[in-house]
Coordinates of C-alpha atoms in Angstrom, one line a residue:
M1 CA -12.3 -10.9 -20.0
S2 CA -9.6 -12.1 -17.7
N3 CA -6.1 -12.9 -19.0
N4 CA -5.4 -15.0 -15.9
L5 CA -2.2 -13.2 -15.2
L6 CA -2.1 -14.6 -11.7
K7 CA -3.5 -18.1 -12.3
G8 CA -2.1 -20.4 -9.6
K9 CA -0.6 -17.6 -7.6
R10 CA -1.5 -17.1 -3.9
G11 CA -0.9 -14.4 -1.4
I12 CA -2.0 -12.0 1.4
I13 CA -3.8 -8.7 1.0
F14 CA -3.5 -6.3 4.0
G15 CA -5.9 -3.3 4.4
A16 CA -9.1 -3.9 2.4
L17 CA -11.5 -1.8 4.5
D18 CA -14.3 -0.9 2.1
E19 CA -15.0 -0.8 -1.7
N20 CA -13.3 2.6 -1.9
S21 CA -9.9 1.2 -0.8
I22 CA -7.1 0.3 -3.2
A23 CA -6.6 -3.0 -1.4
W24 CA -10.3 -3.9 -2.0
K25 CA -10.0 -3.1 -5.7
T26 CA -6.8 -5.0 -5.9
A27 CA -8.4 -8.0 -4.3
E28 CA -11.2 -8.0 -6.9
R29 CA -8.7 -7.7 -9.7
V30 CA -6.4 -10.4 -8.3
H31 CA -9.5 -12.7 -8.1
E32 CA -10.4 -11.9 -11.7
E33 CA -6.9 -12.7 -12.8
G34 CA -7.0 -16.1 -11.2
G35 CA -5.1 -15.5 -8.0
T36 CA -6.2 -16.7 -4.5
F37 CA -5.5 -14.9 -1.3
V38 CA -6.2 -14.4 2.4
L39 CA -7.6 -11.0 3.5
T40 CA -6.4 -9.4 6.7
N41 CA -6.7 -6.3 8.7
A42 CA -6.6 -5.2 12.4
P43 CA -9.6 -6.5 14.4
V44 CA -10.9 -2.9 14.9
A45 CA -10.7 -2.2 11.2
L46 CA -12.6 -5.4 10.4
R47 CA -15.4 -4.3 12.6
M48 CA -15.6 -0.9 10.8
G49 CA -15.4 -2.2 7.3
Q50 CA -17.4 -4.5 5.0
I51 CA -14.7 -7.0 4.3
N52 CA -17.1 -10.0 4.7
A53 CA -18.7 -9.0 1.4
L54 CA -15.4 -9.0 -0.3
A55 CA -14.4 -12.3 1.1
E56 CA -17.7 -13.9 -0.1
K57 CA -17.3 -12.3 -3.6
T58 CA -13.7 -13.6 -4.0
G59 CA -14.0 -16.9 -2.1
S60 CA -11.4 -15.8 0.4
Q61 CA -10.9 -16.3 4.1
I62 CA -10.3 -13.5 6.6
I63 CA -7.7 -13.7 9.2
P64 CA -7.7 -10.8 11.7
A65 CA -4.2 -9.6 12.5
D66 CA -2.6 -6.5 14.0
A67 CA 0.3 -5.9 11.6
T68 CA 2.3 -4.3 14.5
S69 CA 2.2 -7.6 16.4
L70 CA 4.8 -10.3 15.6
E71 CA 2.7 -12.9 17.2
D72 CA -0.3 -12.0 15.0
L73 CA 1.8 -11.9 11.9
E74 CA 3.4 -15.3 12.6
N75 CA -0.1 -16.8 13.0
L76 CA -1.4 -15.0 9.9
I77 CA 1.4 -16.3 7.7
E78 CA 1.3 -19.8 9.1
Q79 CA -2.5 -20.0 8.6
S80 CA -2.3 -18.4 5.1
V81 CA 0.3 -21.0 3.9
E82 CA -1.9 -23.8 5.2
I83 CA -5.2 -22.4 3.8
L84 CA -3.8 -21.5 0.4
G85 CA -1.9 -24.8 0.1
G86 CA 1.7 -23.6 -0.1
K87 CA 4.1 -20.7 -0.1
L88 CA 3.1 -17.2 -1.1
D89 CA 3.6 -15.5 -4.4
F90 CA 2.4 -12.0 -3.5
V91 CA 1.7 -9.7 -0.6
L92 CA 0.1 -6.2 -0.6
H93 CA 0.8 -3.9 2.3
S94 CA -1.9 -1.2 2.2
I95 CA -1.8 0.1 5.7
G96 CA -1.5 3.7 7.0
M97 CA -2.8 5.7 9.9
S98 CA -1.8 8.9 11.8
I99 CA -3.5 9.7 15.1
N100 CA -2.0 13.2 14.9
V101 CA -3.9 13.7 11.6
R102 CA -7.1 12.2 13.0
K103 CA -6.9 14.4 16.1
G104 CA -6.0 17.6 14.2
N105 CA -2.5 18.0 15.7
A106 CA -0.3 20.1 13.5
Y107 CA 3.2 18.8 12.4
S108 CA 4.6 21.5 14.7
D109 CA 2.5 20.3 17.7
Q110 CA 3.0 16.5 17.7
N111 CA 1.9 14.1 20.4
Y112 CA 4.9 11.9 20.1
E113 CA 3.2 8.8 21.6
W114 CA 0.7 9.1 18.7
T115 CA 3.6 9.7 16.3
Q116 CA 5.3 6.5 17.3
K117 CA 2.0 4.6 17.1
G118 CA 1.5 5.9 13.6
T119 CA 5.0 5.0 12.5
D120 CA 4.6 1.5 13.9
I121 CA 1.3 1.0 12.0
S122 CA 2.2 2.8 8.7
A123 CA 5.9 1.8 8.2
M124 CA 7.5 -0.4 10.9
S125 CA 4.6 -2.9 10.2
F126 CA 6.0 -3.4 6.7
H127 CA 9.4 -4.4 8.1
K128 CA 7.6 -6.8 10.6
V129 CA 5.6 -8.3 7.8
M130 CA 8.7 -8.9 5.6
Q131 CA 10.9 -10.1 8.5
T132 CA 8.2 -12.7 9.4
L133 CA 7.9 -13.8 5.8
Y134 CA 11.7 -14.0 5.5
K135 CA 12.3 -16.0 8.7
K136 CA 9.5 -18.4 7.9
D137 CA 10.7 -18.8 4.3
A138 CA 7.1 -18.2 3.3
M139 CA 7.6 -16.6 -0.2
N140 CA 8.0 -18.5 -3.4
K141 CA 11.0 -17.7 -5.7
W142 CA 10.1 -14.7 -7.9
G143 CA 7.4 -13.6 -5.5
S144 CA 6.4 -10.0 -5.3
I145 CA 5.8 -7.8 -2.2
V146 CA 4.2 -4.3 -2.8
A147 CA 3.5 -1.5 -0.4
L148 CA 1.5 1.6 -1.2
T149 CA 3.0 5.0 -0.6
Y150 CA 2.5 8.7 -1.6
M151 CA 4.7 11.4 -3.0
A152 CA 4.7 13.4 0.3
A153 CA 7.7 11.1 1.1
Q154 CA 9.7 13.3 -1.3
R155 CA 7.9 16.6 -1.4
V156 CA 6.1 18.9 1.1
F157 CA 2.3 18.6 1.4
P158 CA 1.8 20.5 4.6
D159 CA -1.4 18.9 5.9
Y160 CA -0.1 15.3 5.2
N161 CA 1.7 15.8 8.5
D162 CA 3.7 12.9 10.0
M163 CA 2.3 10.5 7.4
A164 CA 4.9 12.0 5.1
D165 CA 7.7 10.8 7.4
N166 CA 6.0 7.4 7.7
K167 CA 5.9 7.0 3.9
A168 CA 9.6 8.0 3.6
Y169 CA 10.5 5.4 6.2
L170 CA 8.3 2.8 4.4
E171 CA 10.1 3.4 1.1
S172 CA 13.5 3.1 2.8
I173 CA 12.4 -0.2 4.4
A174 CA 11.3 -1.5 1.0
R175 CA 14.8 -0.8 -0.5
S176 CA 16.8 -2.2 2.5
F177 CA 14.8 -5.3 3.0
G178 CA 14.2 -5.7 -0.7
Y179 CA 18.0 -6.1 -1.2
I180 CA 18.1 -8.9 1.3
F181 CA 14.9 -10.6 0.0
G182 CA 16.2 -10.4 -3.6
K183 CA 19.7 -11.8 -2.8
D184 CA 18.6 -14.5 -0.4
K185 CA 15.1 -15.5 -1.7
T186 CA 14.8 -14.1 -5.2
V187 CA 11.8 -12.1 -4.1
R188 CA 11.1 -8.6 -5.3
V189 CA 10.0 -5.7 -3.1
N190 CA 8.6 -2.4 -4.5
T191 CA 6.5 0.5 -3.5
I192 CA 3.8 2.2 -5.6
S193 CA 3.5 5.9 -5.1
Q194 CA -0.2 6.5 -6.1
S195 CA -2.1 9.7 -7.0
P196 CA -4.1 11.1 -4.1
T197 CA -7.1 8.8 -4.0
P198 CA -10.4 9.3 -2.3
T199 CA -10.3 6.5 0.2
T200 CA -11.5 6.2 3.8
A201 CA -7.9 6.7 5.0
G202 CA -7.1 9.6 2.7
S203 CA -10.2 11.5 3.5
G204 CA -8.9 12.0 7.1
V205 CA -6.2 14.4 5.8
K206 CA -7.1 18.1 6.1
G207 CA -7.5 19.6 2.6
F208 CA -7.3 16.2 0.9
D209 CA -9.9 17.3 -1.7
G210 CA -7.5 20.1 -2.6
F211 CA -4.7 17.7 -3.0
I212 CA -6.9 15.7 -5.4
A213 CA -8.0 18.7 -7.5
Y214 CA -4.5 20.2 -7.7
A215 CA -2.9 16.9 -8.7
D216 CA -5.5 16.3 -11.3
K217 CA -4.8 19.7 -12.9
M218 CA -1.1 19.1 -12.8
A219 CA -0.9 15.6 -14.2
P220 CA -1.0 15.4 -18.0
L221 CA -3.0 12.2 -17.7
G222 CA -5.0 13.2 -14.6
N223 CA -5.1 11.3 -11.4
A224 CA -4.9 7.5 -11.3
T225 CA -7.9 5.9 -9.8
A226 CA -8.0 3.1 -7.2
L227 CA -8.9 0.7 -9.9
D228 CA -6.0 1.9 -12.0
C229 CA -3.7 1.3 -9.1
A230 CA -5.2 -2.2 -8.6
N231 CA -4.4 -3.0 -12.2
Y232 CA -0.8 -1.8 -11.8
T233 CA -0.5 -3.9 -8.6
V234 CA -1.7 -6.9 -10.5
A235 CA 1.1 -6.3 -13.1
M236 CA 3.6 -6.0 -10.3
F237 CA 2.4 -9.3 -8.8
S238 CA 2.6 -11.0 -12.2
D239 CA 5.6 -12.6 -14.0
L240 CA 5.6 -9.7 -16.5
T241 CA 7.6 -7.7 -13.9
R242 CA 10.0 -10.3 -12.6
M243 CA 13.1 -8.1 -12.8
V244 CA 11.6 -5.0 -11.1
T245 CA 12.7 -4.6 -7.5
L246 CA 13.9 -1.9 -5.0
Q247 CA 11.8 0.6 -6.9
N248 CA 9.5 3.4 -5.8
L249 CA 7.1 3.4 -8.8
F250 CA 5.2 6.6 -9.4
H251 CA 1.7 5.8 -10.5
D252 CA 0.3 9.3 -10.7
G253 CA -0.5 10.3 -14.3
G254 CA 2.8 12.1 -14.7
F255 CA 2.4 14.4 -11.7
S256 CA 5.7 13.6 -10.1
N257 CA 7.7 14.9 -13.1
M258 CA 5.7 18.2 -13.5
G259 CA 6.9 21.6 -12.5
V260 CA 3.6 23.4 -13.4
S261 CA 0.8 22.9 -15.9
N262 CA -1.1 25.3 -18.1
E263 CA -4.3 24.6 -16.1
V264 CA -2.7 25.5 -12.8
M265 CA -1.1 28.6 -14.4
E266 CA -4.4 29.7 -15.8
A267 CA -6.2 29.2 -12.4
F268 CA -3.4 31.2 -10.7
V269 CA -3.7 34.0 -13.2
K270 CA -7.5 34.1 -12.9
G271 CA -7.3 34.1 -9.1
S272 CA -5.0 37.0 -9.1
E273 CA -7.1 39.2 -11.4

């Protein structure tokens, strides 16, 4: 039964590709909690995904937008405010892509044009989204902007490749723009550092199944699921977290504070026998 945590709140959700994505689960949960929103993704991603089914289920409109294009973002935000009937209360940035990862280029053998493209999509787009929201004064007071990240921003996960750099940049943008948004507009900006999650985007990383299995053995609570992350995001959108901003919030079952677990030690010992 819904508690209507987001009743009367409206926003934009970037990145809902299919039912495995965190953005998709978040959209479903926001809808259940009484929030209304516009769904958006790049036109090519919309053709690949099943977002029409999500829009029908949640009574939402879809506005195609390339998050690296200021023109597209201006159109998206103007239309969203018009469709939803006023300024926005929440925005979810759930976008990430590395061409180097997709093409199998090692971190020590980057195609730098691809690297720049990945940085633009995965991190700079967050700055562009917030700059456009800021300049258009499109966020309500006490609004909440959230971007999804991963702990490779702080620690080495070799096959995560240049996406680790992108996530580090993303988190820095959240802090720097979050200060401005907080001081000038009373809007909070945070990132959620989620457990490795089996999504369409994550599955493109070499050895990702190993990431998932290792993190699950390390974390005292195990891995957080996409639905768990959606619930946490709803909490971050709600008025219950009004004073939380400039934070990188680890949502990973405790993995980020672990050195080693008994399960991992036992597996290591067995493997060396």
